PDB file of C-alpha atoms in Angstrom:
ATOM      1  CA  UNK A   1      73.242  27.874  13.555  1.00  0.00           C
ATOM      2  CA  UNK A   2      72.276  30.784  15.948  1.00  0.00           C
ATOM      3  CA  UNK A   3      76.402  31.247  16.227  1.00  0.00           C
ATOM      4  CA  UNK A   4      76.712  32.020  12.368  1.00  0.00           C
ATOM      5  CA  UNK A   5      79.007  28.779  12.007  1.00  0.00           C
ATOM      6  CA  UNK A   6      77.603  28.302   8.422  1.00  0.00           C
ATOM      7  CA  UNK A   7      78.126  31.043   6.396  1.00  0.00           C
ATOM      8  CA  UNK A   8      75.703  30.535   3.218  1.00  0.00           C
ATOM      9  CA  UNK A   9      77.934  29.058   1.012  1.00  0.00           C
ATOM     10  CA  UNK A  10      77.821  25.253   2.193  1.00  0.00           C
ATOM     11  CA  UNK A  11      75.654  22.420   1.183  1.00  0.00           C
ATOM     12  CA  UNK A  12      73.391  21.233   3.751  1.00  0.00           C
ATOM     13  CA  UNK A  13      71.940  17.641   4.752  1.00  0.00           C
ATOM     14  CA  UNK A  14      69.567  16.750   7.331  1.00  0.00           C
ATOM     15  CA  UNK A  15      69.674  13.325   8.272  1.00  0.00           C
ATOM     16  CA  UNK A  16      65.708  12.251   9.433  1.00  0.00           C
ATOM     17  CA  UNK A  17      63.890  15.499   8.933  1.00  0.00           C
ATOM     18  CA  UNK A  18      61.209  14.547  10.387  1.00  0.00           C
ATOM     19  CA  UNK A  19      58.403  17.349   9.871  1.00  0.00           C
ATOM     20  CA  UNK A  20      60.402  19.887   8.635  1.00  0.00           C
ATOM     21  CA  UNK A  21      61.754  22.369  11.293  1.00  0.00           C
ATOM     22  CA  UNK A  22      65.371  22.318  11.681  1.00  0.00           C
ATOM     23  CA  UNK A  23      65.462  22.152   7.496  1.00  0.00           C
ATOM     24  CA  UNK A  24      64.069  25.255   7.255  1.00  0.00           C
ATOM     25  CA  UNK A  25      66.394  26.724   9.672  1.00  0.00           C
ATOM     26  CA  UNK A  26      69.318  25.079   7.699  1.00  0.00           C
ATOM     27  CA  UNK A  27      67.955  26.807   4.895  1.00  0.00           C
ATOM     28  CA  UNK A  28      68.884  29.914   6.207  1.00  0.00           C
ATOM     29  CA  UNK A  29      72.177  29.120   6.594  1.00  0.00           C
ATOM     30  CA  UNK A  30      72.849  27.402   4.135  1.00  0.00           C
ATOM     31  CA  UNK A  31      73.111  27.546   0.093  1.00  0.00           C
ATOM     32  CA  UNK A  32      71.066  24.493  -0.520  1.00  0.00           C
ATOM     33  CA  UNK A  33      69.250  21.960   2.247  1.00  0.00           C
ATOM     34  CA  UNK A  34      68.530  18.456   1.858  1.00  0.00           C
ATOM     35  CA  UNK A  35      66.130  16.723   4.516  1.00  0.00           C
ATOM     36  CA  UNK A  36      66.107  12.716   4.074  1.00  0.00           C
ATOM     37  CA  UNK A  37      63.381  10.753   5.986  1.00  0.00           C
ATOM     38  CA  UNK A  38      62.831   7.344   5.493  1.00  0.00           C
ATOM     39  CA  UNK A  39      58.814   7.216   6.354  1.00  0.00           C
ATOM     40  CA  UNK A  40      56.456   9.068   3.580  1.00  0.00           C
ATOM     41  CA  UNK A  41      54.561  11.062   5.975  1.00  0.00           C
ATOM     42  CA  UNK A  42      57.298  12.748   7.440  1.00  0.00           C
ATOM     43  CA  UNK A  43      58.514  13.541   3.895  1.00  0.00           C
ATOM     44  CA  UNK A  44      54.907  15.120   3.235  1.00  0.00           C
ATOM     45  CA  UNK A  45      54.905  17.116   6.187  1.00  0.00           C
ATOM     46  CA  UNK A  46      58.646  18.668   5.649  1.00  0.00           C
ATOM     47  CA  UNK A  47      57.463  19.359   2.216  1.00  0.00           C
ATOM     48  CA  UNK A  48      54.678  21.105   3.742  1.00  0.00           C
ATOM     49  CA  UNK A  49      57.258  22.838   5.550  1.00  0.00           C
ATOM     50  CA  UNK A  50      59.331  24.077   3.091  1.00  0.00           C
ATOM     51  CA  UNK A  51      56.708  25.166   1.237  1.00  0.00           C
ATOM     52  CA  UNK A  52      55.045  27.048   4.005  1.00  0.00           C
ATOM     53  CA  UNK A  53      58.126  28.851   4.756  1.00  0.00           C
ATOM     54  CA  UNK A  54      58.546  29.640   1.140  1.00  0.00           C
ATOM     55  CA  UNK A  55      62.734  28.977   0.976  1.00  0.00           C
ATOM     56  CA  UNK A  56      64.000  28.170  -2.350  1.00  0.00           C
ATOM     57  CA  UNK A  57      66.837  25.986  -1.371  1.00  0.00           C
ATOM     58  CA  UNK A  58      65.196  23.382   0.353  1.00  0.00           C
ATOM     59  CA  UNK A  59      64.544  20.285  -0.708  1.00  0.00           C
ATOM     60  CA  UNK A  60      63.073  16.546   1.241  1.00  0.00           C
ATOM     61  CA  UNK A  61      63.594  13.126  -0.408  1.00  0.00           C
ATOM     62  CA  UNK A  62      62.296   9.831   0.970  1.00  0.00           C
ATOM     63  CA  UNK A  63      65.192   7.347   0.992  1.00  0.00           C
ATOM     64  CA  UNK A  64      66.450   4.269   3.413  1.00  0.00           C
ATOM     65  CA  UNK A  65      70.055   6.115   5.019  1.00  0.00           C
ATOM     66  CA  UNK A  66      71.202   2.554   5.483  1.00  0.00           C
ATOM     67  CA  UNK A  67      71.120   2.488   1.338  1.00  0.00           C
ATOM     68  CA  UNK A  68      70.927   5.943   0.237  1.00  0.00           C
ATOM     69  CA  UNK A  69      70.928   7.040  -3.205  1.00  0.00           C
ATOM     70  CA  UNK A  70      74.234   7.932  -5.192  1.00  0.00           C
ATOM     71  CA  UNK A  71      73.265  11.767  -5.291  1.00  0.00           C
ATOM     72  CA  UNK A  72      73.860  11.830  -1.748  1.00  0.00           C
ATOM     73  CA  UNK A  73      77.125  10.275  -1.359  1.00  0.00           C
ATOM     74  CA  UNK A  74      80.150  12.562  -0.717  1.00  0.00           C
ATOM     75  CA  UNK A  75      77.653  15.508  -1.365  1.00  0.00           C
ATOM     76  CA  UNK A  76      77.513  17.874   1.466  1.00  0.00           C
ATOM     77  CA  UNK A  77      79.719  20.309   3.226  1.00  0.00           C
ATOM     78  CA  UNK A  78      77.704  20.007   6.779  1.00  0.00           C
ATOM     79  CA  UNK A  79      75.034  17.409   7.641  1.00  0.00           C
ATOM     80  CA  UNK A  80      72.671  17.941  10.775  1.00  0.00           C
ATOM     81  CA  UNK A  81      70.939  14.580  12.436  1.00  0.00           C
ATOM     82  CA  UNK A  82      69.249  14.456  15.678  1.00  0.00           C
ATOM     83  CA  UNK A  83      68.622  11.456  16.783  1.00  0.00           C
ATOM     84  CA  UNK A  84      68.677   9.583  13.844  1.00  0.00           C
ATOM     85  CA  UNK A  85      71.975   7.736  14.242  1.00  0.00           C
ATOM     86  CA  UNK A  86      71.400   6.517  16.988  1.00  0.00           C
ATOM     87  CA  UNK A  87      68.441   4.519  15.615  1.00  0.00           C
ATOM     88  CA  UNK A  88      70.249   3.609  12.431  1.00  0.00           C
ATOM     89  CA  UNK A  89      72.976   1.608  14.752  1.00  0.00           C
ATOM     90  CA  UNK A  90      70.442  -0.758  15.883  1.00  0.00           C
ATOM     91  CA  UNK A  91      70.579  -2.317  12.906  1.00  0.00           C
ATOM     92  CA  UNK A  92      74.074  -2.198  11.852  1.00  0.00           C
ATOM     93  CA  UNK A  93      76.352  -0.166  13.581  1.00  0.00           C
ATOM     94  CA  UNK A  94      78.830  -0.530  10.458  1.00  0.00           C
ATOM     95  CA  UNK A  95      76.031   0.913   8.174  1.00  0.00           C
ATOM     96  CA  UNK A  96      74.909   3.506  10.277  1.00  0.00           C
ATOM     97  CA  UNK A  97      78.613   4.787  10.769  1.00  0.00           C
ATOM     98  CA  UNK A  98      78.798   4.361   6.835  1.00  0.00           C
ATOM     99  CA  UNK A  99      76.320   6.247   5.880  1.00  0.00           C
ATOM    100  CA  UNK A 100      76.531   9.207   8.216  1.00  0.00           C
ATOM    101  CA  UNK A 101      79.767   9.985   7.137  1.00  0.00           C
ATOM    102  CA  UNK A 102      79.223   8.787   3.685  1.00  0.00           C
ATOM    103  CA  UNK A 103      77.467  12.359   2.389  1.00  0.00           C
ATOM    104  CA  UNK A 104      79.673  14.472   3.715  1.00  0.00           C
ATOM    105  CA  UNK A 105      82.778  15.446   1.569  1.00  0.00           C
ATOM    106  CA  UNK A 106      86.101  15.166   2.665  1.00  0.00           C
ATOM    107  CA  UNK A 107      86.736  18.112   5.239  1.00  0.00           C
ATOM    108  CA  UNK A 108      83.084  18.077   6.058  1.00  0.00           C
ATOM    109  CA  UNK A 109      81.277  18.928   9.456  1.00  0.00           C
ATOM    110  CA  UNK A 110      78.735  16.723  10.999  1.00  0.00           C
ATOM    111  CA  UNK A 111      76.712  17.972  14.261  1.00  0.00           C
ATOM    112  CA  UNK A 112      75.050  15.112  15.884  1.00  0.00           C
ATOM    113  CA  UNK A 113      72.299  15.232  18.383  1.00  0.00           C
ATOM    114  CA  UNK A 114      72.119  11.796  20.503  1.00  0.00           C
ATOM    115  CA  UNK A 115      70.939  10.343  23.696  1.00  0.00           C
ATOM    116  CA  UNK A 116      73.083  10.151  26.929  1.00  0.00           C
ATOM    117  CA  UNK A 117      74.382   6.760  28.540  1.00  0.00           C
ATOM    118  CA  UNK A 118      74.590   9.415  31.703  1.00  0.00           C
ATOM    119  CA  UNK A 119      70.892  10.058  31.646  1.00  0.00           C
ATOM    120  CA  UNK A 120      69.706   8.019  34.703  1.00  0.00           C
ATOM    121  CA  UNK A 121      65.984   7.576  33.740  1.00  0.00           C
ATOM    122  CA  UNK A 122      64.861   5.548  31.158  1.00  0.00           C
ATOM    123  CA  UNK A 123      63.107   7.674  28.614  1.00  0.00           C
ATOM    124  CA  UNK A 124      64.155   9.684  25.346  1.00  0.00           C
ATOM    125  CA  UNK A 125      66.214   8.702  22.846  1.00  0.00           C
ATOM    126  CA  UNK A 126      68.658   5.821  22.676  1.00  0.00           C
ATOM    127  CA  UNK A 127      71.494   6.002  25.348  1.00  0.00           C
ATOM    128  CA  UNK A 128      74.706   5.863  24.138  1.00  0.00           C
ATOM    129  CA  UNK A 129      78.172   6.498  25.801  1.00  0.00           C
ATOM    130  CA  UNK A 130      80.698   8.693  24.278  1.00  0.00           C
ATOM    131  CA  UNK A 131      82.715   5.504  23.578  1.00  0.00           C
ATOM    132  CA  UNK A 132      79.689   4.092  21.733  1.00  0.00           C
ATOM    133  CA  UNK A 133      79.868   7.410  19.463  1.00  0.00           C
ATOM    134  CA  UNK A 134      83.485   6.613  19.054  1.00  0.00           C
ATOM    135  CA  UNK A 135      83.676   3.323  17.807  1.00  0.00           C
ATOM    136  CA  UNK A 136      80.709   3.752  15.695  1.00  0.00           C
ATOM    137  CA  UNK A 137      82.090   6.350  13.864  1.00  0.00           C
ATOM    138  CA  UNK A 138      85.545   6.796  13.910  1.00  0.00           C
ATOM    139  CA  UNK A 139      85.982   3.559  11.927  1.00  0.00           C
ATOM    140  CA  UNK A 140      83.533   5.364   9.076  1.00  0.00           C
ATOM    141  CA  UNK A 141      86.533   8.435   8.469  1.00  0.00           C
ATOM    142  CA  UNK A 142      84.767  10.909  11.395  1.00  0.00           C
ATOM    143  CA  UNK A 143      87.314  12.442  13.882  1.00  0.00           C
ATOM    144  CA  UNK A 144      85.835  13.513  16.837  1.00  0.00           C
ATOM    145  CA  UNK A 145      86.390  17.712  17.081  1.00  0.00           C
ATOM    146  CA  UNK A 146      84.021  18.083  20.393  1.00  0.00           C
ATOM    147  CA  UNK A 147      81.560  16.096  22.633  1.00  0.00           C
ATOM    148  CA  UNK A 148      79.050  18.072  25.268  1.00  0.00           C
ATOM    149  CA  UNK A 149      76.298  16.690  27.524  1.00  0.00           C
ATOM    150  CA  UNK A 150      73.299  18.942  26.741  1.00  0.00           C
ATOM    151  CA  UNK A 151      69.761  18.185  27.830  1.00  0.00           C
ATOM    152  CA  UNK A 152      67.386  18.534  24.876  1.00  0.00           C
ATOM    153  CA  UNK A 153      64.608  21.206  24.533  1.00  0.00           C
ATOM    154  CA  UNK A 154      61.901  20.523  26.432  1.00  0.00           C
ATOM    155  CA  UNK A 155      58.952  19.343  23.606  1.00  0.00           C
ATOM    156  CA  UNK A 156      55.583  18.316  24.441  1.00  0.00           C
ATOM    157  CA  UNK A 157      56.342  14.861  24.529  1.00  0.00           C
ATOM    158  CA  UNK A 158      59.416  15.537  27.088  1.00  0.00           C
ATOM    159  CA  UNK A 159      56.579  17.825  28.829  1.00  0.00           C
ATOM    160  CA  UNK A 160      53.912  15.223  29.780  1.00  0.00           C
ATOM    161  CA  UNK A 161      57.060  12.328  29.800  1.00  0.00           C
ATOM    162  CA  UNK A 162      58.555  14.674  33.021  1.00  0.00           C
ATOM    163  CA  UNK A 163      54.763  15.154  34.504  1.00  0.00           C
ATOM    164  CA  UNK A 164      54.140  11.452  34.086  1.00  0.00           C
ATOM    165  CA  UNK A 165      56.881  10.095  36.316  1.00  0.00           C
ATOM    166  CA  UNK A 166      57.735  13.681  38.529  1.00  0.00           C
ATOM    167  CA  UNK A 167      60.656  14.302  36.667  1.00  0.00           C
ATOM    168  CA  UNK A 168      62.292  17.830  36.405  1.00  0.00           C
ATOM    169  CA  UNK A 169      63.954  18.097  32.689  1.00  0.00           C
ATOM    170  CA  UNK A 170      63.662  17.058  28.879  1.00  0.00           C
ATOM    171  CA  UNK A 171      66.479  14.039  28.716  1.00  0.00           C
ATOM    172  CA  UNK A 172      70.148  14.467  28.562  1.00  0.00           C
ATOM    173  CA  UNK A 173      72.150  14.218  25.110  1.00  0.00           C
ATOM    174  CA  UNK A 174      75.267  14.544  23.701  1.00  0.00           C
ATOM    175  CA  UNK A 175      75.997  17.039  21.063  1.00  0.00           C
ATOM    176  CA  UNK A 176      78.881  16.393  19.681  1.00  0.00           C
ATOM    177  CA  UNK A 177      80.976  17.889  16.558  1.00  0.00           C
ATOM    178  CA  UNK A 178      82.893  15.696  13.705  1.00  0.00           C
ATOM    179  CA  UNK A 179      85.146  15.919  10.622  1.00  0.00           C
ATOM    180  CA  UNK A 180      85.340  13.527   7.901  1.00  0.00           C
ATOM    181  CA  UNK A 181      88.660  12.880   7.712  1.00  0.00           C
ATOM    182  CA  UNK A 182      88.774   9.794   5.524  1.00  0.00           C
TER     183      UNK A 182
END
């Protein structure tokens, strides 16, 4: 976002907004932001958000990803999830590919946010290898345009998680960049 990669004119999904943060970034870079959550008080709290930061393009809906609603499907131009796939695939890693790449339209960008398979401790998010990305989502119409190994920012719970056990950094990730293709 900090780049200037969207340029205003897209539609924007978060997938698991959580409280709120990253939506209201998306919201200004986007024309119009959806965050989904899945768990009521993270809904509240993004709404709080939103409402806080006073953008007029945001909106949060409380829905299951794994069977959204039909407004969503084949909606967006650029969908955002951190972390939130990778949870999704422990149920069904059929669904979750499904309905990651099911809001975006054809042509559109996804940026996911996952845990590491490299990451040697166990802590953070779900580890996952770049193959693991692969054949979770490739099969859903996603072609893979880039895959990094990034270590994500260092929150409070990363904080005390590194003081706890002597470690030296927040936990590595992959941040990787798809089209839907199909």
């Amino acid at each position: 976002l900090a780049s200037g990669a969207l340029d205003g004119s897209v539609s924007a999904i978060e997938l698991g907004c959580g409280t709120g943060e990253n939506l209201v970034c998306l919201a200004g870079a986007a024309r119009a932001v959806t965050g989904v959550d899945i768990a009521p008080v993270a809904v509240v709290a993004a709404q709080e958000a939103i409402t806080r930061s006073r953008v007029q393009n945001a909106r949060v809906l409380e829905a299951d990803l794994l069977a959204p609603p039909d407004e969503l499907q084949g909606a967006f131009d650029f969908a955002f999830d951190c972390q939130t796939y990778q949870c999704l695939r422990q149920v069904s890693i059929v669904a979750a590919g499904a309905a990651v790449a099911g809001v975006l339209r054809l042509g559109g960008t996804l940026l996911l946010l996952t845990g590491n398979a490299d990451e040697p401790e166990e802590r953070g998010p779900v580890r996952l290898t770049r193959r693991e990305l692969e054949d979770g989502l490739v099969p859903a119409g996603l072609e893979l345009v880039s895959c990094d190994p990034f270590f994500f920012d260092e929150t409070e719970a990363y904080r005390v998680q590194a003081e706890e056990r002597g470690l030296a950094r927040p936990p590595r990730g992959w941040r990787s960049l798809w089209v839907r293709v199909r």
